[in-house]
Short mmCIF file of N, CA, C and O in Angstrom, two decimals:
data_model
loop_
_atom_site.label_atom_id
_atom_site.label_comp_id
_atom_site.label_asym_id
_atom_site.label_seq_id
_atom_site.Cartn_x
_atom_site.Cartn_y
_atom_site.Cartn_z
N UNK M 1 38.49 -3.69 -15.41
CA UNK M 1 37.57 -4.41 -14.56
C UNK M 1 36.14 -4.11 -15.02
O UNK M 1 35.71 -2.97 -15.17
N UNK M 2 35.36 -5.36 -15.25
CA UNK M 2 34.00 -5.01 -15.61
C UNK M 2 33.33 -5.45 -14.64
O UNK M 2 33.63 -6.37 -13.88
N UNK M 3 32.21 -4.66 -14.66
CA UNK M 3 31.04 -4.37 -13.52
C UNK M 3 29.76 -4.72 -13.96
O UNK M 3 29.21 -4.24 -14.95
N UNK M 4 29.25 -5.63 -13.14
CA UNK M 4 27.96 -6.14 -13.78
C UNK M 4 26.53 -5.87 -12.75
O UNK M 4 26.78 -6.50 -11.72
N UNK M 5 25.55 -5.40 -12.64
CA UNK M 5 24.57 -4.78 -12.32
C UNK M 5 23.60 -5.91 -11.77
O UNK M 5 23.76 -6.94 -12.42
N UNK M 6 22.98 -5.99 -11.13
CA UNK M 6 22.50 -7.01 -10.52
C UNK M 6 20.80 -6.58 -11.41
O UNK M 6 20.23 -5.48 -11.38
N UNK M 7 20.54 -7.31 -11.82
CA UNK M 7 19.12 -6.73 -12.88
C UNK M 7 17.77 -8.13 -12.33
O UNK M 7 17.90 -9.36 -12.35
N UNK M 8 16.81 -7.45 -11.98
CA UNK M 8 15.79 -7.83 -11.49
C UNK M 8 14.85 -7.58 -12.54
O UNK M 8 14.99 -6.49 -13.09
N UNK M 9 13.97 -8.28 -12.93
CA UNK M 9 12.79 -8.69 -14.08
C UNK M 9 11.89 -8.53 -13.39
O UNK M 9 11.67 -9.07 -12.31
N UNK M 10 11.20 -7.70 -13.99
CA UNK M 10 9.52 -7.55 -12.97
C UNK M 10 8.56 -8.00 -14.23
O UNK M 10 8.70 -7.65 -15.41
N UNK M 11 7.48 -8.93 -13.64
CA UNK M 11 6.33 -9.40 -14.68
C UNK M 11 5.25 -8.44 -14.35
O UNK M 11 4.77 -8.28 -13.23
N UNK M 12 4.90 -7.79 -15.46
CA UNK M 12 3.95 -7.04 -15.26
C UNK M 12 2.33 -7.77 -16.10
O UNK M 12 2.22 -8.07 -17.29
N UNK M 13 1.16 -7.89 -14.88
CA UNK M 13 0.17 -8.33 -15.66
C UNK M 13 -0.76 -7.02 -15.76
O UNK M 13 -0.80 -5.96 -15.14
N UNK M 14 -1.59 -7.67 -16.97
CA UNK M 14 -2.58 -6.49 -17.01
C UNK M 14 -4.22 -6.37 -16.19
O UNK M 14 -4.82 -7.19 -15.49
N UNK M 15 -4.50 -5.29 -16.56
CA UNK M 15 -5.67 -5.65 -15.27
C UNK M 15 -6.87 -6.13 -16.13
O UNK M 15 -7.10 -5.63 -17.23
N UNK M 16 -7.75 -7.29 -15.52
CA UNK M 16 -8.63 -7.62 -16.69
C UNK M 16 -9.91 -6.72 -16.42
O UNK M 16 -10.09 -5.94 -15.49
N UNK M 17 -10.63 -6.99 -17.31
CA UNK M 17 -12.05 -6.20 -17.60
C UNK M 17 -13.00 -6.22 -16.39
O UNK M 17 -13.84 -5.40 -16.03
N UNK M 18 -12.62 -7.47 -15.84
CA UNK M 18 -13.30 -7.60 -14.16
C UNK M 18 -13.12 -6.38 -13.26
O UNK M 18 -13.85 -5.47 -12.85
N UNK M 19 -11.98 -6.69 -13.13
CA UNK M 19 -10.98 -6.15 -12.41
C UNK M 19 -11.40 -4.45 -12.75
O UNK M 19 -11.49 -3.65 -11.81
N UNK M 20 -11.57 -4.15 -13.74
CA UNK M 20 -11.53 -2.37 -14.26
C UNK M 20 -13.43 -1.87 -13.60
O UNK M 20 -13.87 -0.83 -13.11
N UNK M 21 -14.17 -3.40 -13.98
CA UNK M 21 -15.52 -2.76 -13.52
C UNK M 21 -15.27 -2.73 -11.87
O UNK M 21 -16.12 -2.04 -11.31
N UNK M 22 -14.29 -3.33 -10.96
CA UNK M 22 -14.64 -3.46 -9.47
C UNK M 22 -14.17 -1.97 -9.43
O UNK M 22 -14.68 -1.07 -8.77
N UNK M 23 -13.10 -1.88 -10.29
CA UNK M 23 -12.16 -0.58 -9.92
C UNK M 23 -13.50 0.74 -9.33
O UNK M 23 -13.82 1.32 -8.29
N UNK M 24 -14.03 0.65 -11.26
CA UNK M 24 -15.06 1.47 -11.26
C UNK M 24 -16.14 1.64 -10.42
O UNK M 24 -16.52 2.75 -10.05
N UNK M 25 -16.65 0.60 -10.11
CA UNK M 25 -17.85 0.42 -8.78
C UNK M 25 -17.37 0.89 -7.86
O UNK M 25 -17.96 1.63 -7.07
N UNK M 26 -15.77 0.42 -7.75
CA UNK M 26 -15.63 0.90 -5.86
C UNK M 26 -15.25 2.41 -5.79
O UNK M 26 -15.48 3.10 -4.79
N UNK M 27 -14.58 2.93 -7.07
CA UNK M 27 -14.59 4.13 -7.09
C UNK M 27 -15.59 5.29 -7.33
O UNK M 27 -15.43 6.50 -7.17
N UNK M 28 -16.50 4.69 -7.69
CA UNK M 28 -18.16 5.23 -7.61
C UNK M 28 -18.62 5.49 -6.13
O UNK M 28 -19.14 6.56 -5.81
N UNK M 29 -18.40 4.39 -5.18
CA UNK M 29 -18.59 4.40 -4.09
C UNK M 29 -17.93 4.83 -3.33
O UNK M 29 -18.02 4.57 -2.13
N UNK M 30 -16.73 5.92 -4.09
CA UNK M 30 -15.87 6.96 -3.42
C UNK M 30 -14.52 5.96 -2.01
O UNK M 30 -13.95 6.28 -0.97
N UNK M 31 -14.61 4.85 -2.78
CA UNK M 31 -13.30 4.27 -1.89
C UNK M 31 -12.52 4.98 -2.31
O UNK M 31 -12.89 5.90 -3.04
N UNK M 32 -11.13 4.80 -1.99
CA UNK M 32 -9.81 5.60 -1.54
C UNK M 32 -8.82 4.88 -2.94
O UNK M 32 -9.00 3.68 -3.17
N UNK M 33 -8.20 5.35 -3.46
CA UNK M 33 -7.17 4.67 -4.31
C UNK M 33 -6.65 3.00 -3.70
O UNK M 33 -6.77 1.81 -4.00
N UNK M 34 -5.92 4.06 -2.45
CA UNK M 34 -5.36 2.94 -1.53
C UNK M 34 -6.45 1.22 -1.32
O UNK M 34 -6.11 0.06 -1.59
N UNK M 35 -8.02 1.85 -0.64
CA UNK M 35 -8.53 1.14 -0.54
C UNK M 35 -8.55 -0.20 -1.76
O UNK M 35 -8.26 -1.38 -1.60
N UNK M 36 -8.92 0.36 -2.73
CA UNK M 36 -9.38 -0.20 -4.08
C UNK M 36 -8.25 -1.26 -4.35
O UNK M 36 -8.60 -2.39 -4.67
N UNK M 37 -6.53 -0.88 -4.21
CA UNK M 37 -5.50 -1.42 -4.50
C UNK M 37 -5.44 -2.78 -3.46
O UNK M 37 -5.13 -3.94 -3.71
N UNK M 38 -5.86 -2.17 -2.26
CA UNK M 38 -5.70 -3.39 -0.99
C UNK M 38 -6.70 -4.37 -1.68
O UNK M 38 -6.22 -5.49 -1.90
N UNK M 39 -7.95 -4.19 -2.07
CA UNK M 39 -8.76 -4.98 -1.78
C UNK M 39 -8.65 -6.22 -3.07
O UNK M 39 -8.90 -7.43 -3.01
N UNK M 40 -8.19 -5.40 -4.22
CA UNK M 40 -7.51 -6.01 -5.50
C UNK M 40 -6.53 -6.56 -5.16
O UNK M 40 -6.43 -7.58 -5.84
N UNK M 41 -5.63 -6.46 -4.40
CA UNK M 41 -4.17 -7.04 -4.16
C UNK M 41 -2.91 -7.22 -5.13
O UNK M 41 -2.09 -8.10 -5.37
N UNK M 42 -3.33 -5.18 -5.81
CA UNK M 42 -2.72 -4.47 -6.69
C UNK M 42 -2.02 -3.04 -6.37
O UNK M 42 -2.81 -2.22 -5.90
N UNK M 43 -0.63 -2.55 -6.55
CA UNK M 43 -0.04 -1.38 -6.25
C UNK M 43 -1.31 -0.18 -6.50
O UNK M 43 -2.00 -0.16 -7.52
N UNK M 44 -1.39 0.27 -5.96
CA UNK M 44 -1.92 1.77 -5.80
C UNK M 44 -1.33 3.13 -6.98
O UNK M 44 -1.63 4.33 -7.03
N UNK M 45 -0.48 2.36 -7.75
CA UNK M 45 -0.16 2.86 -8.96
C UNK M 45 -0.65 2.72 -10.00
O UNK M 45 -0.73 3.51 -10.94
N UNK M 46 -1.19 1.20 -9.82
CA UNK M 46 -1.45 0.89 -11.04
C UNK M 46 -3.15 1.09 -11.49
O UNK M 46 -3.52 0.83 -12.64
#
């Protein structure tokens, strides 16, 4: 009996150059990881 795995594809985009200066500004201005991710409407990982 073969067993087959249910496999989910995640698209990963990259963050653009915009995106890295807000990072930087808002993290200058001592926002929170969390904050920065909400406001991007990006994981807190990334």
């Amino acid at each position: 009996m073969t067993q087959f795995k249910d496999t989910i594809k995640k698209s990963y985009k990259q963050l653009s150059s915009e995106e890295r200066g807000q990072i930087q500004s808002l993290y200058e201005d001592h926002y929170s990881i969390r904050a920065i991710a909400k406001r991007l409407a990006r994981d807190p990982s990334t």
